[in-house]
């Protein structure tokens, strides 16, 4: 009788120990899974952040390229306009010189210088607008 009671007590103790071990193992497993889930979430956030940063960088590079293209085209257009102005001014000054040489030499110099001054002023204004 005592032996049976002892065996039952030992079995109960063994069952309790096994239950405690199982509980500890499940707690450890849940902690590990929670840690793994947190790590995965952090990795996903980092990857999303990197992707967003890359997208932003690509957008910035595209904007910079567009700005560079706009600046170069406008400068080319302005250079062409300046060249056209210079050609017009040269033709005007040469024509005025030929016509005014007949009349007076002093008037030619004054007209050409005034035309040159006007052309220089126009170029300066264009440069200021560019800047």
JSON list of C-alpha atoms in Angstrom, two decimals:
[
{"chain": "A", "resi": 1, "resn": "UNK", "atom": "CA", "xyz": [0.00, 0.00, 0.00]},
{"chain": "A", "resi": 2, "resn": "UNK", "atom": "CA", "xyz": [2.77, 2.43, 0.95]},
{"chain": "A", "resi": 3, "resn": "UNK", "atom": "CA", "xyz": [4.65, 1.45, -2.22]},
{"chain": "A", "resi": 4, "resn": "UNK", "atom": "CA", "xyz": [1.59, 2.26, -4.38]},
{"chain": "A", "resi": 5, "resn": "UNK", "atom": "CA", "xyz": [1.19, 5.66, -2.66]},
{"chain": "A", "resi": 6, "resn": "UNK", "atom": "CA", "xyz": [4.91, 6.36, -3.17]},
{"chain": "A", "resi": 7, "resn": "UNK", "atom": "CA", "xyz": [4.64, 5.41, -6.87]},
{"chain": "A", "resi": 8, "resn": "UNK", "atom": "CA", "xyz": [1.59, 7.72, -7.28]},
{"chain": "A", "resi": 9, "resn": "UNK", "atom": "CA", "xyz": [3.43, 10.60, -5.56]},
{"chain": "A", "resi": 10, "resn": "UNK", "atom": "CA", "xyz": [6.52, 10.03, -7.74]},
{"chain": "A", "resi": 11, "resn": "UNK", "atom": "CA", "xyz": [4.32, 9.96, -10.86]},
{"chain": "A", "resi": 12, "resn": "UNK", "atom": "CA", "xyz": [2.61, 13.22, -9.80]},
{"chain": "A", "resi": 13, "resn": "UNK", "atom": "CA", "xyz": [6.02, 14.84, -9.20]},
{"chain": "A", "resi": 14, "resn": "UNK", "atom": "CA", "xyz": [7.28, 13.61, -12.59]},
{"chain": "A", "resi": 15, "resn": "UNK", "atom": "CA", "xyz": [4.13, 14.92, -14.30]},
{"chain": "A", "resi": 16, "resn": "UNK", "atom": "CA", "xyz": [4.53, 18.31, -12.56]},
{"chain": "A", "resi": 17, "resn": "UNK", "atom": "CA", "xyz": [8.21, 18.47, -13.60]},
{"chain": "A", "resi": 18, "resn": "UNK", "atom": "CA", "xyz": [7.29, 17.55, -17.20]},
{"chain": "A", "resi": 19, "resn": "UNK", "atom": "CA", "xyz": [4.54, 20.21, -17.20]},
{"chain": "A", "resi": 20, "resn": "UNK", "atom": "CA", "xyz": [6.98, 22.83, -15.87]},
{"chain": "A", "resi": 21, "resn": "UNK", "atom": "CA", "xyz": [9.53, 21.86, -18.54]},
{"chain": "A", "resi": 22, "resn": "UNK", "atom": "CA", "xyz": [6.86, 22.07, -21.26]},
{"chain": "A", "resi": 23, "resn": "UNK", "atom": "CA", "xyz": [5.72, 25.48, -19.98]},
{"chain": "A", "resi": 24, "resn": "UNK", "atom": "CA", "xyz": [9.33, 26.75, -19.91]},
{"chain": "A", "resi": 25, "resn": "UNK", "atom": "CA", "xyz": [9.95, 25.40, -23.43]},
{"chain": "A", "resi": 26, "resn": "UNK", "atom": "CA", "xyz": [6.77, 27.04, -24.77]},
{"chain": "A", "resi": 27, "resn": "UNK", "atom": "CA", "xyz": [7.70, 30.35, -23.11]},
{"chain": "A", "resi": 28, "resn": "UNK", "atom": "CA", "xyz": [11.20, 30.16, -24.64]},
{"chain": "A", "resi": 29, "resn": "UNK", "atom": "CA", "xyz": [9.74, 29.28, -28.07]},
{"chain": "A", "resi": 30, "resn": "UNK", "atom": "CA", "xyz": [7.25, 32.17, -27.90]},
{"chain": "A", "resi": 31, "resn": "UNK", "atom": "CA", "xyz": [10.01, 34.60, -26.86]},
{"chain": "A", "resi": 32, "resn": "UNK", "atom": "CA", "xyz": [12.22, 33.37, -29.72]},
{"chain": "A", "resi": 33, "resn": "UNK", "atom": "CA", "xyz": [9.36, 33.68, -32.23]},
{"chain": "A", "resi": 34, "resn": "UNK", "atom": "CA", "xyz": [8.53, 37.19, -30.96]},
{"chain": "A", "resi": 35, "resn": "UNK", "atom": "CA", "xyz": [12.21, 38.18, -31.32]},
{"chain": "A", "resi": 36, "resn": "UNK", "atom": "CA", "xyz": [12.32, 36.69, -34.84]},
{"chain": "A", "resi": 37, "resn": "UNK", "atom": "CA", "xyz": [9.10, 38.53, -35.80]},
{"chain": "A", "resi": 38, "resn": "UNK", "atom": "CA", "xyz": [10.52, 41.82, -34.43]},
{"chain": "A", "resi": 39, "resn": "UNK", "atom": "CA", "xyz": [13.78, 41.28, -36.37]},
{"chain": "A", "resi": 40, "resn": "UNK", "atom": "CA", "xyz": [11.82, 40.53, -39.56]},
{"chain": "A", "resi": 41, "resn": "UNK", "atom": "CA", "xyz": [9.69, 43.66, -39.06]},
{"chain": "A", "resi": 42, "resn": "UNK", "atom": "CA", "xyz": [12.85, 45.76, -38.50]},
{"chain": "A", "resi": 43, "resn": "UNK", "atom": "CA", "xyz": [14.44, 44.28, -41.65]},
{"chain": "A", "resi": 44, "resn": "UNK", "atom": "CA", "xyz": [11.26, 45.02, -43.65]},
{"chain": "A", "resi": 45, "resn": "UNK", "atom": "CA", "xyz": [11.20, 48.60, -42.33]},
{"chain": "A", "resi": 46, "resn": "UNK", "atom": "CA", "xyz": [14.90, 49.05, -43.21]},
{"chain": "A", "resi": 47, "resn": "UNK", "atom": "CA", "xyz": [14.37, 47.61, -46.71]},
{"chain": "A", "resi": 48, "resn": "UNK", "atom": "CA", "xyz": [11.32, 49.84, -47.27]},
{"chain": "A", "resi": 49, "resn": "UNK", "atom": "CA", "xyz": [13.32, 52.83, -46.01]},
{"chain": "A", "resi": 50, "resn": "UNK", "atom": "CA", "xyz": [16.22, 52.03, -48.34]},
{"chain": "A", "resi": 51, "resn": "UNK", "atom": "CA", "xyz": [13.81, 51.61, -51.27]},
{"chain": "A", "resi": 52, "resn": "UNK", "atom": "CA", "xyz": [12.14, 54.95, -50.43]},
{"chain": "A", "resi": 53, "resn": "UNK", "atom": "CA", "xyz": [15.56, 56.64, -50.17]},
{"chain": "A", "resi": 54, "resn": "UNK", "atom": "CA", "xyz": [16.60, 55.16, -53.53]},
{"chain": "A", "resi": 55, "resn": "UNK", "atom": "CA", "xyz": [13.33, 56.34, -55.13]},
{"chain": "A", "resi": 56, "resn": "UNK", "atom": "CA", "xyz": [13.84, 59.84, -53.67]},
{"chain": "A", "resi": 57, "resn": "UNK", "atom": "CA", "xyz": [17.44, 59.90, -54.95]},
{"chain": "A", "resi": 58, "resn": "UNK", "atom": "CA", "xyz": [16.31, 58.81, -58.44]},
{"chain": "A", "resi": 59, "resn": "UNK", "atom": "CA", "xyz": [13.63, 61.54, -58.46]},
{"chain": "A", "resi": 60, "resn": "UNK", "atom": "CA", "xyz": [16.21, 64.13, -57.34]},
{"chain": "A", "resi": 61, "resn": "UNK", "atom": "CA", "xyz": [18.67, 63.01, -60.05]},
{"chain": "A", "resi": 62, "resn": "UNK", "atom": "CA", "xyz": [15.91, 63.26, -62.69]},
{"chain": "A", "resi": 63, "resn": "UNK", "atom": "CA", "xyz": [14.96, 66.75, -61.45]},
{"chain": "A", "resi": 64, "resn": "UNK", "atom": "CA", "xyz": [18.63, 67.84, -61.52]},
{"chain": "A", "resi": 65, "resn": "UNK", "atom": "CA", "xyz": [19.04, 66.47, -65.06]},
{"chain": "A", "resi": 66, "resn": "UNK", "atom": "CA", "xyz": [15.88, 68.32, -66.18]},
{"chain": "A", "resi": 67, "resn": "UNK", "atom": "CA", "xyz": [17.16, 71.54, -64.57]},
{"chain": "A", "resi": 68, "resn": "UNK", "atom": "CA", "xyz": [20.56, 71.11, -66.27]},
{"chain": "A", "resi": 69, "resn": "UNK", "atom": "CA", "xyz": [18.85, 70.51, -69.63]},
{"chain": "A", "resi": 70, "resn": "UNK", "atom": "CA", "xyz": [16.64, 73.59, -69.14]},
{"chain": "A", "resi": 71, "resn": "UNK", "atom": "CA", "xyz": [19.64, 75.73, -68.13]},
{"chain": "A", "resi": 72, "resn": "UNK", "atom": "CA", "xyz": [21.74, 74.55, -71.08]},
{"chain": "A", "resi": 73, "resn": "UNK", "atom": "CA", "xyz": [18.94, 75.06, -73.59]},
{"chain": "A", "resi": 74, "resn": "UNK", "atom": "CA", "xyz": [18.15, 78.53, -72.23]},
{"chain": "A", "resi": 75, "resn": "UNK", "atom": "CA", "xyz": [21.84, 79.49, -72.28]},
{"chain": "A", "resi": 76, "resn": "UNK", "atom": "CA", "xyz": [22.16, 78.23, -75.86]},
{"chain": "A", "resi": 77, "resn": "UNK", "atom": "CA", "xyz": [19.03, 80.17, -76.86]},
{"chain": "A", "resi": 78, "resn": "UNK", "atom": "CA", "xyz": [20.33, 83.30, -75.09]},
{"chain": "A", "resi": 79, "resn": "UNK", "atom": "CA", "xyz": [23.75, 82.90, -76.75]},
{"chain": "A", "resi": 80, "resn": "UNK", "atom": "CA", "xyz": [22.00, 82.61, -80.14]},
{"chain": "A", "resi": 81, "resn": "UNK", "atom": "CA", "xyz": [19.92, 85.72, -79.32]},
{"chain": "A", "resi": 82, "resn": "UNK", "atom": "CA", "xyz": [23.10, 87.60, -78.29]},
{"chain": "A", "resi": 83, "resn": "UNK", "atom": "CA", "xyz": [24.81, 86.53, -81.54]},
{"chain": "A", "resi": 84, "resn": "UNK", "atom": "CA", "xyz": [21.76, 87.68, -83.54]},
{"chain": "A", "resi": 85, "resn": "UNK", "atom": "CA", "xyz": [21.81, 91.00, -81.63]},
{"chain": "A", "resi": 86, "resn": "UNK", "atom": "CA", "xyz": [25.54, 91.41, -82.33]},
{"chain": "A", "resi": 87, "resn": "UNK", "atom": "CA", "xyz": [25.02, 90.64, -86.04]},
{"chain": "A", "resi": 88, "resn": "UNK", "atom": "CA", "xyz": [22.09, 93.10, -86.21]},
{"chain": "A", "resi": 89, "resn": "UNK", "atom": "CA", "xyz": [24.14, 95.73, -84.35]},
{"chain": "A", "resi": 90, "resn": "UNK", "atom": "CA", "xyz": [27.14, 95.19, -86.63]},
{"chain": "A", "resi": 91, "resn": "UNK", "atom": "CA", "xyz": [24.96, 95.47, -89.74]},
{"chain": "A", "resi": 92, "resn": "UNK", "atom": "CA", "xyz": [23.22, 98.58, -88.39]},
{"chain": "A", "resi": 93, "resn": "UNK", "atom": "CA", "xyz": [26.53, 100.18, -87.41]},
{"chain": "A", "resi": 94, "resn": "UNK", "atom": "CA", "xyz": [28.14, 99.33, -90.76]},
{"chain": "A", "resi": 95, "resn": "UNK", "atom": "CA", "xyz": [25.15, 100.66, -92.70]},
{"chain": "A", "resi": 96, "resn": "UNK", "atom": "CA", "xyz": [25.03, 103.80, -90.56]},
{"chain": "A", "resi": 97, "resn": "UNK", "atom": "CA", "xyz": [28.77, 104.28, -91.09]},
{"chain": "A", "resi": 98, "resn": "UNK", "atom": "CA", "xyz": [28.45, 104.05, -94.86]},
{"chain": "A", "resi": 99, "resn": "UNK", "atom": "CA", "xyz": [25.53, 106.46, -94.98]},
{"chain": "A", "resi": 100, "resn": "UNK", "atom": "CA", "xyz": [26.96, 108.93, -92.51]},
{"chain": "A", "resi": 101, "resn": "UNK", "atom": "CA", "xyz": [30.47, 108.99, -93.94]},
{"chain": "A", "resi": 102, "resn": "UNK", "atom": "CA", "xyz": [29.00, 110.93, -96.79]},
{"chain": "A", "resi": 103, "resn": "UNK", "atom": "CA", "xyz": [27.40, 113.39, -94.35]},
{"chain": "A", "resi": 104, "resn": "UNK", "atom": "CA", "xyz": [29.93, 113.65, -91.51]},
{"chain": "A", "resi": 105, "resn": "UNK", "atom": "CA", "xyz": [32.59, 111.48, -89.87]},
{"chain": "A", "resi": 106, "resn": "UNK", "atom": "CA", "xyz": [31.87, 112.68, -86.35]},
{"chain": "A", "resi": 107, "resn": "UNK", "atom": "CA", "xyz": [28.22, 111.68, -86.51]},
{"chain": "A", "resi": 108, "resn": "UNK", "atom": "CA", "xyz": [29.23, 108.18, -87.60]},
{"chain": "A", "resi": 109, "resn": "UNK", "atom": "CA", "xyz": [31.42, 107.67, -84.60]},
{"chain": "A", "resi": 110, "resn": "UNK", "atom": "CA", "xyz": [28.69, 108.92, -82.26]},
{"chain": "A", "resi": 111, "resn": "UNK", "atom": "CA", "xyz": [26.00, 106.70, -83.81]},
{"chain": "A", "resi": 112, "resn": "UNK", "atom": "CA", "xyz": [28.21, 103.61, -83.82]},
{"chain": "A", "resi": 113, "resn": "UNK", "atom": "CA", "xyz": [29.33, 104.20, -80.25]},
{"chain": "A", "resi": 114, "resn": "UNK", "atom": "CA", "xyz": [25.73, 104.73, -79.13]},
{"chain": "A", "resi": 115, "resn": "UNK", "atom": "CA", "xyz": [24.69, 101.52, -80.91]},
{"chain": "A", "resi": 116, "resn": "UNK", "atom": "CA", "xyz": [27.59, 99.66, -79.28]},
{"chain": "A", "resi": 117, "resn": "UNK", "atom": "CA", "xyz": [26.63, 101.07, -75.87]},
{"chain": "A", "resi": 118, "resn": "UNK", "atom": "CA", "xyz": [23.02, 99.94, -76.44]},
{"chain": "A", "resi": 119, "resn": "UNK", "atom": "CA", "xyz": [24.20, 96.46, -77.46]},
{"chain": "A", "resi": 120, "resn": "UNK", "atom": "CA", "xyz": [26.47, 96.20, -74.42]},
{"chain": "A", "resi": 121, "resn": "UNK", "atom": "CA", "xyz": [23.57, 97.28, -72.17]},
{"chain": "A", "resi": 122, "resn": "UNK", "atom": "CA", "xyz": [21.30, 94.62, -73.76]},
{"chain": "A", "resi": 123, "resn": "UNK", "atom": "CA", "xyz": [23.95, 91.92, -73.23]},
{"chain": "A", "resi": 124, "resn": "UNK", "atom": "CA", "xyz": [24.44, 93.02, -69.60]},
{"chain": "A", "resi": 125, "resn": "UNK", "atom": "CA", "xyz": [20.66, 92.90, -69.01]},
{"chain": "A", "resi": 126, "resn": "UNK", "atom": "CA", "xyz": [20.48, 89.40, -70.52]},
{"chain": "A", "resi": 127, "resn": "UNK", "atom": "CA", "xyz": [23.38, 88.22, -68.33]},
{"chain": "A", "resi": 128, "resn": "UNK", "atom": "CA", "xyz": [21.70, 89.69, -65.23]},
{"chain": "A", "resi": 129, "resn": "UNK", "atom": "CA", "xyz": [18.44, 87.91, -66.15]},
{"chain": "A", "resi": 130, "resn": "UNK", "atom": "CA", "xyz": [20.41, 84.67, -66.58]},
{"chain": "A", "resi": 131, "resn": "UNK", "atom": "CA", "xyz": [21.99, 85.01, -63.15]}
]
